[in-house]
Amino acid sequence: MPTIIHLDGRRVQDPAEAAAIIQSLGLTVAGLDLAAAAPTELEPVLRRQRLDNWRAEAILADLANALPPGYAGRDVVALFPDTDGLDSILAAFHRTHVHDDDEIRLILAGEGVFGFVLPDGDQVEITVVPGDLVGVPAGAEHWFRLTESRTVVAVRLFGTNPDWRARYTDTPIRFPH
Ligand SMILES: [Fe+2]
């Protein structure tokens, strides 16, 4: 069960409440056994805090059998504290927005936080950690931020619509950060 936090800081403990929130968002959340897939090129990426294209290809090749089928494209994104332009990259994510395509991420390392505006206007944040496969449906109002580690490595899966640019809604984020 992913970690879900309410605006008042309360962590959802009840699996039924967590399931209801996930369902109301149309979210998919699954756990993958990363240890079984063990992408061999991940460790050098983490050690050097740098992702080369060929390492990304090797990571995707190692994960080929673990990733869900049926997606038109995939790549690997890696953000570290010393990534060039990290603050401006994060600023673009940390605004409420929607996409015309599903946003699907498999977290390989580090962690991140997806925030959501619920249908009733309430807001929640969901922390994603290695092994979490998250699908944010097209049109779901959300944001994304990193935690204090400022580190995440994730596979991005793309559907048939190649245009998943953020369309900002700029609903105020009510979490205190
Ligand atoms: Fe997004």
XYZ file of N, CA, C and O and ligand atoms in Angstrom:
709
model
N 0.844 -1.199 0.000
C 0.000 0.000 0.000
C 0.880 1.251 0.000
O 1.768 1.369 0.841
N 0.706 2.160 -0.959
C 1.558 3.349 -0.988
C 1.248 4.279 0.192
O 0.169 4.214 0.783
N 2.213 5.123 0.513
C 2.017 6.103 1.583
C 1.199 7.279 1.045
O 1.630 7.974 0.120
N 0.018 7.480 1.628
C -0.865 8.573 1.218
C -1.025 9.514 2.408
O -1.332 9.069 3.520
N -0.794 10.800 2.164
C -0.867 11.804 3.223
C -1.977 12.805 2.894
O -2.056 13.306 1.764
N -2.797 13.098 3.896
C -3.832 14.127 3.739
C -3.260 15.511 4.026
O -2.162 15.659 4.572
N -4.032 16.539 3.682
C -3.600 17.926 3.890
C -3.250 18.217 5.341
O -2.374 19.033 5.626
N -3.949 17.554 6.269
C -3.675 17.812 7.684
C -2.501 16.977 8.200
O -2.228 16.983 9.406
N -1.800 16.279 7.304
C -0.639 15.506 7.697
C -0.955 14.076 8.098
O -0.053 13.294 8.369
N -2.243 13.735 8.121
C -2.629 12.387 8.528
C -2.254 11.384 7.446
O -2.565 11.574 6.277
N -1.583 10.309 7.883
C -1.214 9.240 6.957
C -2.343 8.216 6.906
O -2.841 7.779 7.953
N -2.718 7.833 5.705
C -3.794 6.853 5.548
C -3.296 5.489 6.007
O -2.304 4.976 5.490
N -3.978 4.926 6.994
C -3.587 3.621 7.534
C -4.534 2.517 7.080
O -4.173 1.340 7.092
N -5.736 2.916 6.727
C -6.789 1.947 6.410
C -6.709 1.570 4.925
O -6.882 2.441 4.056
N -6.426 0.311 4.613
C -6.317 -0.077 3.198
C -7.574 0.244 2.387
O -7.477 0.574 1.203
N -8.734 0.187 3.031
C -9.981 0.485 2.307
C -10.035 1.969 1.943
O -10.486 2.339 0.843
N -9.564 2.828 2.849
C -9.542 4.270 2.545
C -8.540 4.546 1.425
O -8.814 5.327 0.504
N -7.375 3.902 1.496
C -6.370 4.077 0.446
C -6.928 3.629 -0.902
O -6.771 4.325 -1.917
N -7.600 2.504 -0.911
C -8.166 1.979 -2.166
C -9.211 2.930 -2.719
O -9.302 3.144 -3.943
N -10.003 3.540 -1.831
C -11.053 4.457 -2.283
C -10.447 5.713 -2.903
O -10.938 6.215 -3.931
N -9.369 6.218 -2.293
C -8.700 7.412 -2.845
C -8.107 7.085 -4.212
O -8.269 7.833 -5.176
N -7.417 5.947 -4.291
C -6.783 5.552 -5.555
C -7.831 5.366 -6.640
O -7.664 5.801 -7.784
N -8.955 4.763 -6.254
C -10.023 4.537 -7.241
C -10.652 5.849 -7.686
O -10.939 6.039 -8.872
N -10.833 6.795 -6.749
C -11.486 8.059 -7.119
C -10.613 8.862 -8.084
O -11.121 9.673 -8.857
N -9.311 8.620 -8.040
C -8.384 9.314 -8.938
C -8.199 8.572 -10.260
O -7.590 9.101 -11.182
N -8.680 7.361 -10.344
C -8.452 6.546 -11.532
C -7.014 6.095 -11.649
O -6.515 5.732 -12.723
N -6.328 6.121 -10.501
C -4.903 5.825 -10.460
C -4.682 4.313 -10.506
O -5.486 3.548 -9.977
N -3.574 3.895 -11.118
C -3.154 2.511 -10.960
C -1.839 2.508 -10.197
O -0.951 3.317 -10.473
N -1.744 1.640 -9.218
C -0.528 1.514 -8.412
C -0.230 0.032 -8.265
O -1.076 -0.731 -7.809
N 0.953 -0.362 -8.715
C 1.338 -1.764 -8.596
C 2.773 -1.837 -8.102
O 3.552 -0.898 -8.275
N 3.110 -2.944 -7.479
C 4.475 -3.153 -7.021
C 5.165 -4.168 -7.917
O 4.604 -5.223 -8.197
N 6.352 -3.811 -8.395
C 7.126 -4.741 -9.222
C 8.310 -5.245 -8.416
O 8.875 -4.511 -7.612
N 8.696 -6.479 -8.658
C 9.848 -7.054 -7.971
C 11.113 -6.639 -8.717
O 11.559 -7.322 -9.634
N 11.669 -5.481 -8.309
C 12.859 -4.980 -9.005
C 14.060 -5.888 -8.799
O 14.919 -5.988 -9.672
N 14.115 -6.530 -7.629
C 15.265 -7.396 -7.353
C 15.337 -8.520 -8.376
O 16.424 -8.930 -8.787
N 14.188 -9.001 -8.803
C 14.176 -10.084 -9.789
C 14.693 -9.595 -11.136
O 15.395 -10.317 -11.847
N 14.341 -8.349 -11.491
C 14.770 -7.807 -12.779
C 16.213 -7.299 -12.695
O 16.985 -7.451 -13.642
N 16.567 -6.682 -11.555
C 17.937 -6.243 -11.258
C 18.646 -5.600 -12.440
O 19.567 -6.182 -13.014
N 18.252 -4.411 -12.820
C 18.965 -3.743 -13.928
C 20.415 -3.473 -13.554
O 20.701 -2.743 -12.612
N 21.333 -4.110 -14.293
C 22.738 -4.120 -13.876
C 23.392 -2.748 -14.014
O 24.375 -2.471 -13.326
N 22.899 -1.907 -14.893
C 23.539 -0.607 -15.102
C 23.007 0.473 -14.161
O 23.410 1.630 -14.248
N 22.115 0.114 -13.256
C 21.543 1.125 -12.364
C 22.570 1.608 -11.338
O 22.656 2.802 -11.049
N 23.352 0.676 -10.814
C 24.295 1.041 -9.740
C 25.309 2.085 -10.205
O 25.545 3.082 -9.493
N 25.920 1.931 -11.387
C 26.851 2.982 -11.826
C 26.166 4.328 -12.026
O 26.780 5.373 -11.801
N 24.917 4.302 -12.449
C 24.175 5.555 -12.614
C 24.019 6.246 -11.261
O 24.241 7.457 -11.124
N 23.671 5.469 -10.249
C 23.485 6.033 -8.917
C 24.821 6.522 -8.349
O 24.892 7.581 -7.724
N 25.877 5.752 -8.569
C 27.177 6.106 -8.011
C 27.713 7.391 -8.625
O 28.227 8.256 -7.937
N 27.539 7.503 -9.941
C 28.077 8.674 -10.649
C 27.058 9.804 -10.740
O 27.368 10.891 -11.198
N 25.841 9.518 -10.320
C 24.751 10.497 -10.404
C 24.670 11.062 -11.824
O 24.561 12.275 -12.041
N 24.745 10.144 -12.765
C 24.702 10.573 -14.158
C 24.152 9.436 -15.008
O 24.575 8.289 -14.862
N 23.246 9.781 -15.899
C 22.635 8.777 -16.777
C 23.111 8.997 -18.199
O 22.866 10.044 -18.788
N 23.823 7.994 -18.736
C 24.215 8.048 -20.140
C 23.161 7.310 -20.963
O 22.507 6.394 -20.471
N 23.063 7.711 -22.232
C 22.027 7.099 -23.083
C 22.185 5.590 -23.171
O 21.209 4.847 -23.113
N 23.425 5.134 -23.298
C 23.605 3.683 -23.482
C 23.255 2.934 -22.201
O 22.776 1.804 -22.234
N 23.499 3.600 -21.028
C 23.099 2.936 -19.786
C 21.573 2.881 -19.674
O 21.013 1.904 -19.174
N 20.935 3.927 -20.125
C 19.467 3.918 -20.111
C 18.939 2.768 -20.969
O 18.011 2.047 -20.568
N 19.566 2.583 -22.127
C 19.145 1.485 -23.007
C 19.374 0.130 -22.333
O 18.551 -0.791 -22.437
N 20.503 0.014 -21.622
C 20.811 -1.254 -20.946
C 19.818 -1.520 -19.812
O 19.366 -2.658 -19.613
N 19.467 -0.469 -19.085
C 18.483 -0.622 -18.002
C 17.143 -1.072 -18.580
O 16.502 -1.999 -18.055
N 16.734 -0.459 -19.670
C 15.456 -0.842 -20.281
C 15.501 -2.273 -20.806
O 14.513 -3.013 -20.705
N 16.655 -2.665 -21.346
C 16.779 -4.035 -21.851
C 16.652 -5.034 -20.698
O 15.982 -6.064 -20.822
N 17.291 -4.716 -19.551
C 17.212 -5.617 -18.396
C 15.785 -5.735 -17.870
O 15.405 -6.759 -17.301
N 15.028 -4.643 -18.010
C 13.668 -4.619 -17.462
C 12.618 -5.073 -18.462
O 11.419 -5.078 -18.139
N 13.053 -5.439 -19.663
C 12.098 -5.684 -20.751
C 10.971 -6.625 -20.345
O 9.797 -6.397 -20.678
N 11.318 -7.678 -19.613
C 10.294 -8.663 -19.268
C 9.451 -8.242 -18.065
O 8.399 -8.823 -17.814
N 9.936 -7.252 -17.303
C 9.208 -6.828 -16.103
C 8.215 -5.710 -16.409
O 7.249 -5.519 -15.667
N 8.457 -4.965 -17.498
C 7.594 -3.818 -17.796
C 6.286 -4.276 -18.427
O 6.258 -5.244 -19.183
N 5.201 -3.575 -18.119
C 3.924 -3.958 -18.716
C 3.957 -3.743 -20.229
O 4.581 -2.789 -20.706
N 3.324 -4.634 -20.975
C 3.341 -4.510 -22.434
C 2.327 -3.461 -22.919
O 1.502 -2.970 -22.146
N 2.425 -3.153 -24.185
C 1.381 -2.349 -24.808
C 1.633 -0.858 -24.844
O 0.717 -0.086 -25.120
N 2.884 -0.441 -24.563
C 3.172 0.988 -24.621
C 4.047 1.305 -25.822
O 4.915 0.529 -26.195
N 3.798 2.484 -26.411
C 4.469 2.844 -27.654
C 5.932 3.199 -27.434
O 6.758 3.026 -28.333
N 6.253 3.703 -26.262
C 7.630 4.126 -26.048
C 7.998 4.089 -24.583
O 7.126 3.986 -23.710
N 9.278 4.154 -24.333
C 9.762 4.142 -22.962
C 11.131 4.808 -22.921
O 11.873 4.777 -23.900
N 11.434 5.424 -21.792
C 12.784 5.927 -21.583
C 13.055 5.934 -20.082
O 12.219 5.490 -19.285
N 14.245 6.378 -19.723
C 14.628 6.463 -18.316
C 14.958 7.917 -18.018
O 15.638 8.586 -18.806
N 14.452 8.396 -16.912
C 14.776 9.750 -16.460
C 15.500 9.621 -15.129
O 15.177 8.747 -14.319
N 16.515 10.446 -14.927
C 17.293 10.392 -13.684
C 17.562 11.815 -13.217
O 18.078 12.639 -13.975
N 17.183 12.098 -11.999
C 17.420 13.414 -11.401
C 18.200 13.220 -10.112
O 17.845 12.373 -9.280
N 19.257 14.025 -9.989
C 20.103 13.972 -8.805
C 20.323 15.394 -8.298
O 20.089 16.356 -9.032
N 20.828 15.514 -7.046
C 21.023 16.868 -6.515
C 21.893 17.745 -7.400
O 21.711 18.968 -7.425
N 22.848 17.132 -8.116
C 23.739 17.957 -8.943
C 23.346 17.971 -10.426
O 24.132 18.395 -11.281
N 22.144 17.503 -10.746
C 21.667 17.580 -12.133
C 21.569 19.043 -12.571
O 21.026 19.876 -11.841
N 22.109 19.316 -13.758
C 22.052 20.691 -14.270
C 20.603 21.171 -14.325
O 19.733 20.486 -14.865
N 20.367 22.344 -13.787
C 19.048 22.959 -13.888
C 17.984 22.264 -13.077
O 16.788 22.408 -13.377
N 18.395 21.526 -12.032
C 17.413 20.732 -11.289
C 16.270 21.601 -10.739
O 15.104 21.212 -10.829
N 16.612 22.754 -10.201
C 15.557 23.568 -9.580
C 14.494 23.975 -10.601
O 13.302 23.964 -10.301
N 14.914 24.340 -11.807
C 13.913 24.753 -12.797
C 13.138 23.545 -13.322
O 11.941 23.647 -13.619
N 13.808 22.384 -13.407
C 13.095 21.160 -13.806
C 12.013 20.851 -12.765
O 10.853 20.579 -13.109
N 12.385 20.917 -11.490
C 11.431 20.586 -10.427
C 10.312 21.617 -10.349
O 9.160 21.274 -10.053
N 10.642 22.870 -10.626
C 9.602 23.910 -10.584
C 8.522 23.630 -11.626
O 7.333 23.904 -11.403
N 8.921 23.066 -12.768
C 7.943 22.762 -13.821
C 7.018 21.617 -13.417
O 5.852 21.571 -13.834
N 7.522 20.706 -12.580
C 6.705 19.567 -12.122
C 5.812 19.942 -10.940
O 4.742 19.373 -10.751
N 6.333 20.861 -10.113
C 5.673 21.159 -8.835
C 4.625 22.258 -9.031
O 4.617 23.266 -8.314
N 3.781 22.090 -10.034
C 2.633 22.953 -10.326
C 1.505 22.040 -10.748
O 1.729 21.051 -11.454
N 0.292 22.363 -10.350
C -0.831 21.510 -10.751
C -0.982 21.550 -12.272
O -0.949 22.617 -12.892
N -1.121 20.346 -12.844
C -1.239 20.243 -14.292
C -1.957 18.952 -14.671
O -2.178 18.077 -13.826
N -2.328 18.862 -15.930
C -2.900 17.633 -16.492
C -2.138 17.310 -17.770
O -1.423 18.148 -18.319
N -2.289 16.066 -18.226
C -1.739 15.642 -19.511
C -2.861 15.046 -20.353
O -3.879 14.602 -19.824
N -2.628 15.041 -21.679
C -3.589 14.401 -22.582
C -3.328 12.909 -22.705
O -4.086 12.196 -23.367
N -2.246 12.435 -22.116
C -1.909 11.011 -22.151
C -1.680 10.547 -20.710
O -1.459 11.373 -19.820
N -1.760 9.265 -20.488
C -1.467 8.748 -19.161
C 0.006 9.008 -18.823
O 0.865 8.984 -19.709
N 0.276 9.260 -17.558
C 1.658 9.440 -17.095
C 2.016 8.205 -16.285
O 1.483 7.998 -15.198
N 2.899 7.377 -16.829
C 3.190 6.093 -16.207
C 4.671 6.040 -15.839
O 5.537 6.280 -16.684
N 4.926 5.731 -14.578
C 6.294 5.760 -14.075
C 6.567 4.499 -13.260
O 5.749 4.115 -12.425
N 7.735 3.900 -13.491
C 8.243 2.841 -12.619
C 9.455 3.407 -11.904
O 10.454 3.766 -12.541
N 9.361 3.529 -10.591
C 10.459 4.098 -9.816
C 11.541 3.021 -9.633
O 11.257 1.916 -9.152
N 12.783 3.375 -10.015
C 13.906 2.441 -9.894
C 14.790 2.763 -8.705
O 15.405 1.872 -8.117
N 14.897 4.035 -8.376
C 15.746 4.453 -7.258
C 15.282 5.815 -6.777
O 14.587 6.532 -7.491
N 15.700 6.159 -5.550
C 15.265 7.425 -4.981
C 13.788 7.355 -4.633
O 13.219 6.282 -4.439
N 13.163 8.509 -4.598
C 11.727 8.541 -4.342
C 11.158 9.855 -4.828
O 11.876 10.811 -5.102
N 9.849 9.868 -4.962
C 9.160 11.075 -5.392
C 7.789 11.126 -4.747
O 7.359 10.177 -4.081
N 7.138 12.250 -4.942
C 5.810 12.441 -4.374
C 4.890 12.972 -5.462
O 5.166 14.020 -6.064
N 3.823 12.219 -5.724
C 2.757 12.713 -6.598
C 1.693 13.355 -5.719
O 1.248 12.761 -4.726
N 1.287 14.553 -6.086
C 0.168 15.196 -5.405
C -1.034 15.225 -6.331
O -0.884 15.297 -7.557
N -2.206 15.128 -5.738
C -3.434 15.070 -6.545
C -4.514 15.981 -5.985
O -4.651 16.115 -4.760
N -5.289 16.548 -6.904
C -6.517 17.239 -6.535
C -7.646 16.232 -6.714
O -7.877 15.737 -7.828
N -8.290 15.888 -5.624
C -9.369 14.900 -5.674
C -10.617 15.518 -6.300
O -10.767 16.741 -6.367
N -11.528 14.669 -6.765
C -12.747 15.194 -7.404
C -13.531 16.159 -6.513
O -14.199 17.066 -7.022
N -13.432 16.000 -5.197
C -14.165 16.904 -4.298
C -13.339 18.126 -3.910
O -13.758 18.913 -3.043
N -12.172 18.313 -4.527
C -11.356 19.486 -4.255
C -10.315 19.262 -3.170
O -9.413 20.082 -3.000
N -10.455 18.193 -2.415
C -9.447 17.844 -1.412
C -8.129 17.495 -2.135
O -8.118 17.297 -3.349
N -7.048 17.457 -1.379
C -5.752 17.116 -1.973
C -5.059 16.048 -1.140
O -5.205 16.012 0.084
N -4.299 15.191 -1.826
C -3.489 14.178 -1.146
C -2.133 14.114 -1.833
O -1.976 14.528 -2.989
N -1.149 13.604 -1.091
C 0.151 13.327 -1.692
C 0.474 11.846 -1.489
O 0.211 11.284 -0.415
N 1.033 11.240 -2.521
C 1.364 9.815 -2.498
C 2.859 9.667 -2.784
O 3.345 10.120 -3.826
N 3.570 9.070 -1.851
C 5.015 8.866 -2.015
C 5.260 7.588 -2.800
O 4.654 6.547 -2.513
N 6.125 7.677 -3.797
C 6.454 6.505 -4.609
C 7.923 6.154 -4.397
O 8.784 7.037 -4.337
N 8.190 4.852 -4.270
C 9.519 4.341 -3.940
C 9.884 3.242 -4.941
O 9.030 2.806 -5.730
N 11.150 2.795 -4.927
C 11.560 1.792 -5.910
C 10.633 0.576 -5.958
O 10.269 0.009 -4.925
N 10.269 0.219 -7.179
C 9.359 -0.892 -7.396
C 7.929 -0.451 -7.644
O 7.120 -1.241 -8.128
N 7.618 0.805 -7.302
C 6.249 1.292 -7.523
C 6.048 1.626 -8.995
O 6.826 2.379 -9.597
N 4.992 1.072 -9.558
C 4.573 1.382 -10.928
C 3.262 2.156 -10.818
O 2.246 1.617 -10.369
N 3.318 3.419 -11.212
C 2.177 4.317 -11.005
C 1.664 4.794 -12.353
O 2.458 5.187 -13.216
N 0.371 4.759 -12.531
C -0.261 5.271 -13.737
C -1.226 6.391 -13.388
O -2.243 6.156 -12.742
N -0.871 7.607 -13.786
C -1.749 8.765 -13.582
C -2.563 8.926 -14.860
O -1.991 9.136 -15.930
N -3.887 8.804 -14.772
C -4.668 8.839 -16.010
C -4.679 10.224 -16.650
O -4.545 11.248 -15.955
N -4.834 10.257 -17.964
C -4.968 11.516 -18.684
C -6.069 12.348 -18.028
O -7.123 11.822 -17.662
N -5.796 13.614 -17.866
C -6.807 14.521 -17.324
C -6.818 14.635 -15.815
O -7.511 15.507 -15.283
N -6.091 13.775 -15.095
C -6.060 13.848 -13.636
C -5.151 15.004 -13.214
O -4.008 15.109 -13.667
N -5.690 15.870 -12.366
C -4.936 17.065 -11.960
C -3.920 16.661 -10.880
O -4.308 16.149 -9.829
N -2.656 16.919 -11.154
C -1.615 16.439 -10.251
C -0.393 17.337 -10.292
O -0.298 18.260 -11.109
N 0.553 17.037 -9.396
C 1.882 17.637 -9.436
C 2.858 16.558 -9.016
O 2.455 15.462 -8.596
N 4.144 16.874 -9.130
C 5.179 15.924 -8.726
C 6.318 16.715 -8.096
O 6.672 17.803 -8.556
N 6.847 16.168 -7.034
C 8.003 16.810 -6.399
C 8.939 15.723 -5.884
O 8.547 14.555 -5.764
N 10.158 16.127 -5.606
C 11.104 15.205 -4.988
C 11.092 15.399 -3.481
O 10.609 16.407 -2.976
N 11.645 14.429 -2.775
C 11.816 14.553 -1.332
C 13.196 15.173 -1.066
O 13.899 15.574 -2.005
N 13.583 15.226 0.188
C 14.835 15.898 0.541
C 16.057 15.268 -0.130
O 17.079 15.926 -0.319
N 15.945 14.001 -0.519
C 17.093 13.344 -1.170
C 17.331 13.917 -2.569
O 18.416 13.760 -3.126
N 16.318 14.584 -3.113
C 16.408 15.179 -4.459
C 16.979 14.181 -5.471
O 17.796 14.514 -6.325
N 16.514 12.953 -5.372
C 17.015 11.887 -6.238
C 15.861 11.004 -6.679
O 15.082 10.526 -5.838
N 15.753 10.795 -7.979
C 14.825 9.786 -8.477
C 15.338 9.278 -9.824
O 15.884 10.044 -10.622
N 15.236 7.978 -9.997
C 15.483 7.358 -11.304
C 14.217 6.577 -11.629
O 13.753 5.783 -10.798
N 13.657 6.816 -12.796
C 12.374 6.198 -13.129
C 12.287 5.892 -14.611
O 12.851 6.613 -15.444
N 11.577 4.805 -14.918
C 11.222 4.506 -16.305
C 9.916 5.243 -16.604
O 8.989 5.245 -15.795
N 9.864 5.900 -17.746
C 8.630 6.531 -18.217
C 8.090 5.702 -19.372
O 8.834 5.359 -20.304
N 6.835 5.362 -19.299
C 6.183 4.616 -20.370
C 5.204 5.546 -21.067
O 4.480 6.298 -20.412
N 5.207 5.495 -22.369
C 4.363 6.387 -23.154
C 3.307 5.592 -23.906
O 3.591 4.555 -24.484
N 2.094 6.136 -23.897
C 1.002 5.495 -24.615
C 1.036 5.858 -26.084
O 2.074 6.253 -26.632
N -0.091 5.737 -26.721
C -0.140 5.978 -28.158
C -0.126 7.462 -28.493
O 0.228 7.853 -29.598
N -0.529 8.306 -27.529
C -0.512 9.746 -27.745
C 0.859 10.269 -27.321
O 1.182 10.271 -26.139
N 1.678 10.713 -28.290
C 3.038 11.122 -27.915
C 3.086 12.488 -27.241
O 4.134 12.900 -26.765
N 1.963 13.200 -27.206
C 1.958 14.548 -26.661
C 1.452 14.518 -25.229
O 0.246 14.481 -24.992
N 2.363 14.490 -24.279
C 1.930 14.489 -22.881
C 2.505 15.692 -22.151
O 2.742 15.667 -20.969
N 2.713 16.794 -22.944
C 3.147 18.032 -22.288
C 2.176 18.417 -21.180
O 0.969 18.169 -21.280
N 2.731 19.050 -20.170
C 1.890 19.508 -19.069
C 1.022 20.673 -19.530
O 1.495 21.579 -20.218
N -0.246 20.589 -19.195
C -1.132 21.760 -19.340
C -1.424 22.231 -17.919
O -2.062 21.521 -17.139
N -0.914 23.393 -17.601
C -1.011 23.866 -16.221
C -2.421 24.339 -15.900
O -3.034 25.069 -16.677
N -2.900 23.885 -14.756
C -4.197 24.341 -14.257
C -3.998 25.367 -13.153
O -4.858 26.207 -12.930
N -2.844 25.264 -12.482
C -2.456 26.209 -11.431
C -3.470 26.313 -10.301
O -3.602 27.363 -9.670
N -4.188 25.225 -10.054
C -4.923 25.133 -8.799
C -3.904 25.240 -7.664
O -2.890 24.535 -7.693
N -4.125 26.114 -6.690
C -3.125 26.257 -5.628
C -2.880 24.944 -4.892
O -3.828 24.231 -4.541
N -1.595 24.624 -4.699
C -1.218 23.465 -3.895
C -1.303 23.875 -2.433
O -0.674 24.850 -2.021
N -2.097 23.136 -1.681
C -2.364 23.544 -0.295
C -1.454 22.853 0.718
O -1.578 23.096 1.911
N -0.559 21.985 0.235
C 0.410 21.383 1.157
C 1.478 22.423 1.514
O 1.879 23.230 0.660
N 1.955 22.397 2.746
C 2.883 23.433 3.210
C 4.335 23.166 2.817
O 5.183 22.952 3.688
N 4.654 23.138 1.523
C 6.049 23.027 1.125
C 6.205 23.613 -0.256
O 5.231 23.897 -0.918
Fe 2.616 15.210 -14.828
